[in-house]
Amino acid sequence: MKVLVIGGAGYIGSHVAKALMKSGHRVRVFDNLSSGQEINLFKQNEFVKGDILDYPALLSAMQGQEAVIHLAAKKAVGESMENPMIYSSNNISGSLNILNAMVETGAKYIVFSSSAAVYGMPEKIPVDETAPLNPINYYGFTKLEIEKFMQWYDRLKGIKFVALRYFNAVGYDAEGDILGKERGSQNLLPIVMEVLSGKREKLKIFGNDYPTPNGTCIRDYIHVSDLASAHLLALEKLAGGMPSQSLNLGTGKGTSVKEIVEAVERVSGKSLPVEYADRRPGDPAVLIAAADKARELLGWQPQYTDIDKIVETVWRIN
Ligand code: UD1
């Protein structure tokens, strides 16, 4: 298929572009390189530099494409609460431009990068797709709204979508093909790596009094290459007639912040300086995916279930 990967020079997008290219799809990457990096592009794939807020540029890049994978978004939860305006314009207006351009160009399928943040503070763990959708940060709200826009564009214009609700995306391509380390990420593993490389003095663990076995927050860390394979399968299933869906992507296994620290210490052979800090507002104690629906409908199976193996892929490129 001819696929436009929007945000394809970014962290997750570059892994998706690789998976699509390897299975024979014709990939055109559209990226404004604001957080994406040229070093992440594959020479086999076409590249168009442009911004989703520049509608004529987007429209021109989409000509002749059958499908879109949309990963171009702002994703810092804290920033979204302080500066919602850039999330409104980039995430919401940008996504509407993409849907409008799809109607105009006749592209039929979209796989969208959604998030576990659409659930907010879940009442039941593991979280399945029937859980209440109550985002507690503006970032999560934008992801949920885009899912709703896609439902309407499906009803009104027949655009078929899969929204993939990622839990905690981590890791790097194990074959070393993607070299652009994420810059300025506020997520746990990138911060841990900055501590190991001396860029930061220590890791602040946000809260050690959560109702979890060791008091630190538990998350479902899913390897980025497993996320990538789900995008590929979602696209192929949509083209095969699967109706529009929202699907969780996680391993179903929880790992605490302390367990991440221990895994990093095992893999790197270094000790990681940590200090305990206050809880970060808006952090649920435990977030674990029930991803049975993705397994059943897509035939998806995450390959990385061992946290040490995941951390190794991060440590290797640092
Ligand atoms: C959040 C979103 C997720 C989104 C991701 C993208 C929620 C519930 N989750 O994940 O949907 O895709 O951001 O950015 O909104 N931690 C520390 N010290 C640090 C950094 C993190 O202890 O310096 C802890 C956090 O408290 C958390 C865990 O590490 O328990 C993971 O944090 P992070 O990587 O920021 O991701 P989430 O907040 O879980």
mmCIF file of C-alpha atoms and ligand atoms in Angstrom:
data_model
loop_
_atom_site.group_PDB
_atom_site.id
_atom_site.type_symbol
_atom_site.label_atom_id
_atom_site.label_comp_id
_atom_site.label_asym_id
_atom_site.label_seq_id
_atom_site.Cartn_x
_atom_site.Cartn_y
_atom_site.Cartn_z
ATOM 1 C CA MET A 1 0.000 0.000 0.000
ATOM 2 C CA LYS A 2 1.036 3.624 -0.449
ATOM 3 C CA VAL A 3 1.193 4.968 3.078
ATOM 4 C CA LEU A 4 1.784 8.483 4.355
ATOM 5 C CA VAL A 5 3.477 8.263 7.757
ATOM 6 C CA ILE A 6 2.896 11.602 9.436
ATOM 7 C CA GLY A 7 5.460 12.059 12.191
ATOM 8 C CA GLY A 8 7.566 9.321 10.619
ATOM 9 C CA ALA A 9 10.889 10.890 11.633
ATOM 10 C CA GLY A 10 9.927 10.796 15.297
ATOM 11 C CA TYR A 11 10.581 8.234 17.974
ATOM 12 C CA ILE A 12 7.644 5.899 17.380
ATOM 13 C CA GLY A 13 7.065 6.996 13.780
ATOM 14 C CA SER A 14 10.532 5.951 12.638
ATOM 15 C CA HIS A 15 9.990 2.463 14.026
ATOM 16 C CA VAL A 16 6.632 2.320 12.241
ATOM 17 C CA ALA A 17 8.215 3.527 8.971
ATOM 18 C CA LYS A 18 10.802 0.757 9.258
ATOM 19 C CA ALA A 19 8.178 -1.948 9.873
ATOM 20 C CA LEU A 20 6.090 -0.788 6.894
ATOM 21 C CA MET A 21 9.100 -0.557 4.594
ATOM 22 C CA LYS A 22 10.290 -4.021 5.601
ATOM 23 C CA SER A 23 6.955 -5.555 4.729
ATOM 24 C CA GLY A 24 6.912 -4.001 1.275
ATOM 25 C CA HIS A 25 4.696 -0.948 1.688
ATOM 26 C CA ARG A 26 5.562 2.256 -0.145
ATOM 27 C CA VAL A 27 6.231 4.794 2.562
ATOM 28 C CA ARG A 28 6.205 8.563 2.301
ATOM 29 C CA VAL A 29 7.163 10.304 5.539
ATOM 30 C CA PHE A 30 5.693 13.728 6.310
ATOM 31 C CA ASP A 31 7.314 15.424 9.300
ATOM 32 C CA ASN A 32 8.129 18.971 10.367
ATOM 33 C CA LEU A 33 11.276 17.767 12.171
ATOM 34 C CA SER A 34 10.256 19.632 15.334
ATOM 35 C CA SER A 35 10.973 16.578 17.442
ATOM 36 C CA GLY A 36 11.614 14.128 14.611
ATOM 37 C CA GLN A 37 15.124 13.854 13.215
ATOM 38 C CA GLU A 38 16.507 13.336 9.720
ATOM 39 C CA ILE A 39 18.859 10.669 11.031
ATOM 40 C CA ASN A 40 15.735 8.538 11.670
ATOM 41 C CA LEU A 41 14.719 8.493 8.006
ATOM 42 C CA PHE A 42 15.317 5.485 5.776
ATOM 43 C CA LYS A 43 16.723 6.197 2.340
ATOM 44 C CA GLN A 44 14.252 3.721 0.814
ATOM 45 C CA ASN A 45 11.377 5.916 2.016
ATOM 46 C CA GLU A 46 10.358 9.195 0.467
ATOM 47 C CA PHE A 47 10.502 12.231 2.748
ATOM 48 C CA VAL A 48 8.482 15.428 2.597
ATOM 49 C CA LYS A 49 9.258 18.080 5.168
ATOM 50 C CA GLY A 50 6.098 19.827 6.238
ATOM 51 C CA ASP A 51 3.713 20.692 9.006
ATOM 52 C CA ILE A 52 0.203 19.325 9.536
ATOM 53 C CA LEU A 53 -0.934 22.883 10.248
ATOM 54 C CA ASP A 54 0.090 23.833 6.690
ATOM 55 C CA TYR A 55 -2.976 22.441 4.913
ATOM 56 C CA PRO A 56 -1.811 22.969 1.293
ATOM 57 C CA ALA A 57 1.509 21.208 2.048
ATOM 58 C CA LEU A 58 -0.306 18.354 3.780
ATOM 59 C CA LEU A 59 -2.782 18.023 0.931
ATOM 60 C CA SER A 60 -0.022 17.875 -1.616
ATOM 61 C CA ALA A 61 1.913 15.234 0.375
ATOM 62 C CA MET A 62 -1.231 13.110 0.654
ATOM 63 C CA GLN A 63 -1.945 12.973 -3.093
ATOM 64 C CA GLY A 64 -1.963 9.379 -4.320
ATOM 65 C CA GLN A 65 -1.692 7.843 -0.838
ATOM 66 C CA GLU A 66 -4.082 5.061 0.127
ATOM 67 C CA ALA A 67 -3.581 5.217 3.863
ATOM 68 C CA VAL A 68 -2.275 7.437 6.625
ATOM 69 C CA ILE A 69 -0.514 6.641 9.852
ATOM 70 C CA HIS A 70 -0.764 9.656 12.123
ATOM 71 C CA LEU A 71 1.809 10.038 14.872
ATOM 72 C CA ALA A 72 2.426 13.774 14.760
ATOM 73 C CA ALA A 73 1.539 15.115 18.180
ATOM 74 C CA LYS A 74 2.708 16.970 21.221
ATOM 75 C CA LYS A 75 2.853 14.501 24.097
ATOM 76 C CA ALA A 76 4.156 16.105 27.266
ATOM 77 C CA VAL A 77 1.419 15.744 29.852
ATOM 78 C CA GLY A 78 2.672 18.537 32.154
ATOM 79 C CA GLU A 79 3.130 20.979 29.281
ATOM 80 C CA SER A 80 -0.400 20.246 28.047
ATOM 81 C CA MET A 81 -1.798 21.513 31.354
ATOM 82 C CA GLU A 82 0.256 24.713 31.274
ATOM 83 C CA ASN A 83 -0.020 25.486 27.589
ATOM 84 C CA PRO A 84 -3.168 23.800 26.262
ATOM 85 C CA MET A 85 -3.209 26.122 23.238
ATOM 86 C CA ILE A 86 -0.400 24.317 21.437
ATOM 87 C CA TYR A 87 -2.156 20.998 22.088
ATOM 88 C CA SER A 88 -5.392 22.416 20.684
ATOM 89 C CA SER A 89 -3.699 23.589 17.543
ATOM 90 C CA ASN A 90 -1.147 20.857 16.952
ATOM 91 C CA ASN A 91 -3.081 17.813 18.129
ATOM 92 C CA ILE A 92 -6.681 18.794 17.420
ATOM 93 C CA SER A 93 -6.495 21.224 14.475
ATOM 94 C CA GLY A 94 -3.625 19.231 12.970
ATOM 95 C CA SER A 95 -5.638 16.003 13.110
ATOM 96 C CA LEU A 96 -8.684 17.693 11.601
ATOM 97 C CA ASN A 97 -6.488 18.885 8.738
ATOM 98 C CA ILE A 98 -5.394 15.291 8.223
ATOM 99 C CA LEU A 99 -8.980 13.979 8.179
ATOM 100 C CA ASN A 100 -10.073 16.762 5.816
ATOM 101 C CA ALA A 101 -7.142 16.077 3.510
ATOM 102 C CA MET A 102 -8.080 12.387 3.514
ATOM 103 C CA VAL A 103 -11.611 13.247 2.376
ATOM 104 C CA GLU A 104 -10.227 15.545 -0.308
ATOM 105 C CA THR A 105 -7.620 13.091 -1.625
ATOM 106 C CA GLY A 106 -9.617 9.873 -1.188
ATOM 107 C CA ALA A 107 -7.238 8.185 1.299
ATOM 108 C CA LYS A 108 -9.412 5.548 2.984
ATOM 109 C CA TYR A 109 -7.609 4.294 6.092
ATOM 110 C CA ILE A 110 -5.993 5.892 9.110
ATOM 111 C CA VAL A 111 -4.081 4.365 12.012
ATOM 112 C CA PHE A 112 -3.900 6.892 14.818
ATOM 113 C CA SER A 113 -1.504 7.122 17.707
ATOM 114 C CA SER A 114 -3.789 7.380 20.752
ATOM 115 C CA SER A 115 -2.913 6.907 24.390
ATOM 116 C CA ALA A 116 -3.824 5.240 27.666
ATOM 117 C CA ALA A 117 -4.231 8.819 28.870
ATOM 118 C CA VAL A 118 -7.799 8.684 27.450
ATOM 119 C CA TYR A 119 -8.764 6.593 30.509
ATOM 120 C CA GLY A 120 -7.535 8.995 33.201
ATOM 121 C CA MET A 121 -7.548 7.352 36.626
ATOM 122 C CA PRO A 122 -8.878 3.882 35.861
ATOM 123 C CA GLU A 123 -11.175 2.213 38.366
ATOM 124 C CA LYS A 124 -10.263 -1.327 37.354
ATOM 125 C CA ILE A 125 -6.895 -2.884 36.480
ATOM 126 C CA PRO A 126 -6.119 -4.188 33.912
ATOM 127 C CA VAL A 127 -7.824 -1.543 31.781
ATOM 128 C CA ASP A 128 -9.769 -2.762 28.791
ATOM 129 C CA GLU A 129 -11.368 -0.711 26.030
ATOM 130 C CA THR A 130 -14.773 -0.655 27.768
ATOM 131 C CA ALA A 131 -13.350 1.309 30.720
ATOM 132 C CA PRO A 132 -14.744 4.837 31.236
ATOM 133 C CA LEU A 133 -13.006 7.491 29.151
ATOM 134 C CA ASN A 134 -12.173 10.286 31.587
ATOM 135 C CA PRO A 135 -8.888 11.935 30.724
ATOM 136 C CA ILE A 136 -7.419 13.965 33.580
ATOM 137 C CA ASN A 137 -4.939 15.941 31.506
ATOM 138 C CA TYR A 138 -5.352 18.050 28.393
ATOM 139 C CA TYR A 139 -3.044 15.806 26.370
ATOM 140 C CA GLY A 140 -5.338 12.815 27.015
ATOM 141 C CA PHE A 141 -8.370 14.960 26.231
ATOM 142 C CA THR A 142 -6.946 15.827 22.788
ATOM 143 C CA LYS A 143 -6.375 12.140 22.016
ATOM 144 C CA LEU A 144 -9.934 11.256 23.006
ATOM 145 C CA GLU A 145 -11.424 14.098 20.969
ATOM 146 C CA ILE A 146 -9.496 12.979 17.891
ATOM 147 C CA GLU A 147 -10.876 9.462 18.350
ATOM 148 C CA LYS A 148 -14.372 10.994 18.387
ATOM 149 C CA PHE A 149 -13.695 13.023 15.237
ATOM 150 C CA MET A 150 -12.543 9.829 13.535
ATOM 151 C CA GLN A 151 -15.806 8.115 14.529
ATOM 152 C CA TRP A 152 -17.744 10.912 12.839
ATOM 153 C CA TYR A 153 -15.576 10.887 9.715
ATOM 154 C CA ASP A 154 -16.136 7.137 9.515
ATOM 155 C CA ARG A 155 -19.937 7.604 9.771
ATOM 156 C CA LEU A 156 -20.093 10.562 7.433
ATOM 157 C CA LYS A 157 -17.261 9.968 4.990
ATOM 158 C CA GLY A 158 -16.414 6.270 5.295
ATOM 159 C CA ILE A 159 -12.867 6.803 6.559
ATOM 160 C CA LYS A 160 -11.884 3.668 8.465
ATOM 161 C CA PHE A 161 -9.637 4.053 11.489
ATOM 162 C CA VAL A 162 -7.783 2.176 14.158
ATOM 163 C CA ALA A 163 -6.888 4.215 17.247
ATOM 164 C CA LEU A 164 -4.032 2.534 19.069
ATOM 165 C CA ARG A 165 -4.027 3.426 22.743
ATOM 166 C CA TYR A 166 -0.391 3.024 23.746
ATOM 167 C CA PHE A 167 0.480 2.428 27.343
ATOM 168 C CA ASN A 168 4.121 3.384 28.146
ATOM 169 C CA ALA A 169 6.200 3.320 24.963
ATOM 170 C CA VAL A 170 9.853 2.450 25.597
ATOM 171 C CA GLY A 171 12.920 0.916 23.949
ATOM 172 C CA TYR A 172 14.703 1.262 20.623
ATOM 173 C CA ASP A 173 15.061 -0.801 17.482
ATOM 174 C CA ALA A 174 17.185 -3.827 18.460
ATOM 175 C CA GLU A 175 18.908 -3.921 15.065
ATOM 176 C CA GLY A 176 20.284 -0.436 15.677
ATOM 177 C CA ASP A 177 18.669 1.053 12.564
ATOM 178 C CA ILE A 178 17.159 3.985 14.420
ATOM 179 C CA LEU A 179 19.778 6.183 15.942
ATOM 180 C CA GLY A 180 18.002 9.421 16.766
ATOM 181 C CA LYS A 181 17.591 9.428 20.496
ATOM 182 C CA GLU A 182 14.544 11.302 21.682
ATOM 183 C CA ARG A 183 15.422 14.830 22.732
ATOM 184 C CA GLY A 184 13.966 16.604 25.732
ATOM 185 C CA SER A 185 11.642 13.769 26.680
ATOM 186 C CA GLN A 186 10.203 13.965 30.187
ATOM 187 C CA ASN A 187 9.500 10.239 30.318
ATOM 188 C CA LEU A 188 11.106 7.889 32.782
ATOM 189 C CA LEU A 189 13.616 5.922 30.687
ATOM 190 C CA PRO A 190 15.034 8.882 28.742
ATOM 191 C CA ILE A 191 15.543 10.647 32.085
ATOM 192 C CA VAL A 192 17.221 7.569 33.563
ATOM 193 C CA MET A 193 19.612 7.512 30.602
ATOM 194 C CA GLU A 194 20.467 11.169 31.183
ATOM 195 C CA VAL A 195 21.396 10.289 34.752
ATOM 196 C CA LEU A 196 23.607 7.423 33.586
ATOM 197 C CA SER A 197 25.382 9.663 31.088
ATOM 198 C CA GLY A 198 25.997 12.342 33.719
ATOM 199 C CA LYS A 199 23.650 14.926 32.186
ATOM 200 C CA ARG A 200 21.509 14.793 35.308
ATOM 201 C CA GLU A 201 22.614 14.249 38.853
ATOM 202 C CA LYS A 202 19.946 11.811 39.948
ATOM 203 C CA LEU A 203 16.569 10.345 39.168
ATOM 204 C CA LYS A 204 13.720 11.754 41.194
ATOM 205 C CA ILE A 205 11.234 9.002 41.884
ATOM 206 C CA PHE A 206 7.829 10.611 42.091
ATOM 207 C CA GLY A 207 6.249 9.064 45.176
ATOM 208 C CA ASN A 208 7.064 5.989 47.262
ATOM 209 C CA ASP A 209 3.833 5.848 49.216
ATOM 210 C CA TYR A 210 1.519 4.509 46.522
ATOM 211 C CA PRO A 211 -0.627 1.464 47.364
ATOM 212 C CA THR A 212 1.715 -0.836 45.403
ATOM 213 C CA PRO A 213 4.083 -3.551 46.737
ATOM 214 C CA ASN A 214 7.145 -1.232 46.872
ATOM 215 C CA GLY A 215 5.262 2.073 47.037
ATOM 216 C CA THR A 216 6.263 3.287 43.557
ATOM 217 C CA CYS A 217 3.981 3.637 40.514
ATOM 218 C CA ILE A 218 3.383 0.691 38.238
ATOM 219 C CA ARG A 219 3.166 1.035 34.449
ATOM 220 C CA ASP A 220 2.852 -1.261 31.458
ATOM 221 C CA TYR A 221 6.029 -0.674 29.422
ATOM 222 C CA ILE A 222 5.576 -1.685 25.812
ATOM 223 C CA HIS A 223 8.484 -1.889 23.381
ATOM 224 C CA VAL A 224 8.346 0.528 20.462
ATOM 225 C CA SER A 225 9.002 -2.246 17.910
ATOM 226 C CA ASP A 226 5.929 -4.062 19.247
ATOM 227 C CA LEU A 227 3.955 -0.850 18.831
ATOM 228 C CA ALA A 228 5.279 -0.627 15.274
ATOM 229 C CA SER A 229 4.156 -4.150 14.375
ATOM 230 C CA ALA A 230 0.655 -3.321 15.658
ATOM 231 C CA HIS A 231 0.436 -0.336 13.271
ATOM 232 C CA LEU A 232 1.361 -2.544 10.367
ATOM 233 C CA LEU A 233 -1.209 -5.189 11.305
ATOM 234 C CA ALA A 234 -3.888 -2.546 11.934
ATOM 235 C CA LEU A 235 -3.358 -1.099 8.480
ATOM 236 C CA GLU A 236 -3.489 -4.477 6.799
ATOM 237 C CA LYS A 237 -6.644 -5.469 8.722
ATOM 238 C CA LEU A 238 -8.369 -2.195 7.822
ATOM 239 C CA ALA A 239 -7.575 -2.779 4.168
ATOM 240 C CA GLY A 240 -9.003 -6.291 4.588
ATOM 241 C CA GLY A 241 -12.338 -4.852 5.726
ATOM 242 C CA MET A 242 -12.024 -4.717 9.520
ATOM 243 C CA PRO A 243 -14.391 -2.089 10.957
ATOM 244 C CA SER A 244 -12.986 0.919 12.813
ATOM 245 C CA GLN A 245 -11.621 0.146 16.277
ATOM 246 C CA SER A 246 -9.905 1.591 19.330
ATOM 247 C CA LEU A 247 -7.376 -0.867 20.732
ATOM 248 C CA ASN A 248 -5.096 -0.918 23.768
ATOM 249 C CA LEU A 249 -1.449 -1.740 23.222
ATOM 250 C CA GLY A 250 0.421 -3.025 26.255
ATOM 251 C CA THR A 251 2.030 -6.207 27.506
ATOM 252 C CA GLY A 252 -0.448 -6.798 30.330
ATOM 253 C CA LYS A 253 2.477 -6.829 32.733
ATOM 254 C CA GLY A 254 3.161 -4.123 35.307
ATOM 255 C CA THR A 255 6.610 -2.835 36.289
ATOM 256 C CA SER A 256 7.202 -0.369 39.116
ATOM 257 C CA VAL A 257 9.559 2.616 38.933
ATOM 258 C CA LYS A 258 11.826 0.854 41.438
ATOM 259 C CA GLU A 259 11.863 -2.272 39.282
ATOM 260 C CA ILE A 260 12.858 -0.125 36.288
ATOM 261 C CA VAL A 261 15.739 1.281 38.327
ATOM 262 C CA GLU A 262 16.815 -2.258 39.269
ATOM 263 C CA ALA A 263 16.600 -3.438 35.655
ATOM 264 C CA VAL A 264 18.683 -0.465 34.484
ATOM 265 C CA GLU A 265 21.297 -1.219 37.140
ATOM 266 C CA ARG A 266 21.449 -4.896 36.117
ATOM 267 C CA VAL A 267 21.729 -4.140 32.420
ATOM 268 C CA SER A 268 24.217 -1.255 32.657
ATOM 269 C CA GLY A 269 26.232 -2.601 35.571
ATOM 270 C CA LYS A 270 26.109 0.918 37.040
ATOM 271 C CA SER A 271 24.371 2.146 40.108
ATOM 272 C CA LEU A 272 21.746 4.770 39.514
ATOM 273 C CA PRO A 273 21.536 7.642 41.990
ATOM 274 C CA VAL A 274 17.923 8.203 43.016
ATOM 275 C CA GLU A 275 16.002 10.329 45.440
ATOM 276 C CA TYR A 276 12.390 10.172 46.439
ATOM 277 C CA ALA A 277 10.298 13.187 45.638
ATOM 278 C CA ASP A 278 6.625 14.051 46.058
ATOM 279 C CA ARG A 279 4.032 12.347 43.941
ATOM 280 C CA ARG A 280 3.591 13.944 40.530
ATOM 281 C CA PRO A 281 0.037 15.309 40.226
ATOM 282 C CA GLY A 282 -2.145 13.216 37.956
ATOM 283 C CA ASP A 283 -0.112 10.009 38.140
ATOM 284 C CA PRO A 284 -2.319 6.936 38.600
ATOM 285 C CA ALA A 285 -0.770 4.388 40.994
ATOM 286 C CA VAL A 286 -1.156 1.502 38.584
ATOM 287 C CA LEU A 287 -1.773 1.440 34.844
ATOM 288 C CA ILE A 288 -1.784 -1.930 33.099
ATOM 289 C CA ALA A 289 -3.399 -2.756 29.771
ATOM 290 C CA ALA A 290 -5.738 -5.536 28.876
ATOM 291 C CA ALA A 291 -4.714 -5.838 25.236
ATOM 292 C CA ASP A 292 -6.696 -8.973 24.375
ATOM 293 C CA LYS A 293 -8.711 -7.121 21.752
ATOM 294 C CA ALA A 294 -5.574 -6.165 19.786
ATOM 295 C CA ARG A 295 -4.319 -9.746 20.057
ATOM 296 C CA GLU A 296 -7.617 -11.157 18.801
ATOM 297 C CA LEU A 297 -8.450 -8.669 16.080
ATOM 298 C CA LEU A 298 -4.963 -7.975 14.769
ATOM 299 C CA GLY A 299 -3.277 -11.270 15.599
ATOM 300 C CA TRP A 300 -0.720 -9.093 17.418
ATOM 301 C CA GLN A 301 1.734 -10.531 19.896
ATOM 302 C CA PRO A 302 4.271 -8.356 21.716
ATOM 303 C CA GLN A 303 7.753 -9.870 21.402
ATOM 304 C CA TYR A 304 9.259 -8.018 24.353
ATOM 305 C CA THR A 305 7.833 -9.097 27.685
ATOM 306 C CA ASP A 306 11.019 -9.048 29.766
ATOM 307 C CA ILE A 307 11.915 -5.619 31.154
ATOM 308 C CA ASP A 308 15.683 -6.316 31.063
ATOM 309 C CA LYS A 309 15.479 -7.072 27.346
ATOM 310 C CA ILE A 310 13.599 -3.826 26.795
ATOM 311 C CA VAL A 311 16.095 -1.804 28.818
ATOM 312 C CA GLU A 312 18.987 -3.428 26.897
ATOM 313 C CA THR A 313 17.681 -1.896 23.663
ATOM 314 C CA VAL A 314 17.802 1.545 25.303
ATOM 315 C CA TRP A 315 21.162 1.072 27.026
ATOM 316 C CA ARG A 316 22.782 -0.138 23.795
ATOM 317 C CA ILE A 317 22.322 3.163 21.987
ATOM 318 C CA ASN A 318 23.386 5.326 24.935
HETATM 319 C C1 UD1 B 1 2.199 9.579 30.340
HETATM 320 C C2 UD1 B 1 0.826 9.285 29.870
HETATM 321 C C3 UD1 B 1 0.889 8.416 28.645
HETATM 322 C C4 UD1 B 1 1.653 9.153 27.582
HETATM 323 C C5 UD1 B 1 3.038 9.420 28.087
HETATM 324 C C6 UD1 B 1 3.719 10.241 27.014
HETATM 325 C C7 UD1 B 1 -0.850 9.232 31.618
HETATM 326 C C8 UD1 B 1 -1.482 8.429 32.689
HETATM 327 N N1 UD1 B 1 0.090 8.620 30.912
HETATM 328 O O1 UD1 B 1 2.748 8.369 30.843
HETATM 329 O O2 UD1 B 1 -0.395 8.161 28.168
HETATM 330 O O3 UD1 B 1 1.685 8.402 26.388
HETATM 331 O O4 UD1 B 1 2.972 10.150 29.308
HETATM 332 O O5 UD1 B 1 4.573 11.178 27.505
HETATM 333 O O6 UD1 B 1 -1.161 10.385 31.403
HETATM 334 N N2 UD1 B 1 8.674 8.938 36.871
HETATM 335 C C9 UD1 B 1 9.513 9.218 37.929
HETATM 336 N N3 UD1 B 1 10.493 10.152 37.760
HETATM 337 C C10 UD1 B 1 10.682 10.821 36.576
HETATM 338 C C11 UD1 B 1 9.803 10.523 35.478
HETATM 339 C C12 UD1 B 1 8.812 9.577 35.665
HETATM 340 O O7 UD1 B 1 9.385 8.646 39.013
HETATM 341 O O8 UD1 B 1 11.572 11.679 36.493
HETATM 342 C C13 UD1 B 1 7.618 7.920 37.033
HETATM 343 C C14 UD1 B 1 6.208 8.464 36.887
HETATM 344 O O9 UD1 B 1 5.712 8.887 38.124
HETATM 345 C C15 UD1 B 1 5.470 7.236 36.344
HETATM 346 C C16 UD1 B 1 6.533 6.481 35.560
HETATM 347 O O10 UD1 B 1 7.784 6.981 36.004
HETATM 348 O O11 UD1 B 1 5.060 6.432 37.401
HETATM 349 C C17 UD1 B 1 6.417 6.682 34.070
HETATM 350 O O12 UD1 B 1 6.348 8.074 33.809
HETATM 351 P P1 UD1 B 1 6.363 8.680 32.332
HETATM 352 O O13 UD1 B 1 7.447 8.045 31.549
HETATM 353 O O14 UD1 B 1 6.374 10.170 32.468
HETATM 354 O O15 UD1 B 1 5.010 8.202 31.667
HETATM 355 P P2 UD1 B 1 3.508 8.291 32.217
HETATM 356 O O16 UD1 B 1 3.292 9.536 32.988
HETATM 357 O O17 UD1 B 1 3.168 7.007 32.858
#
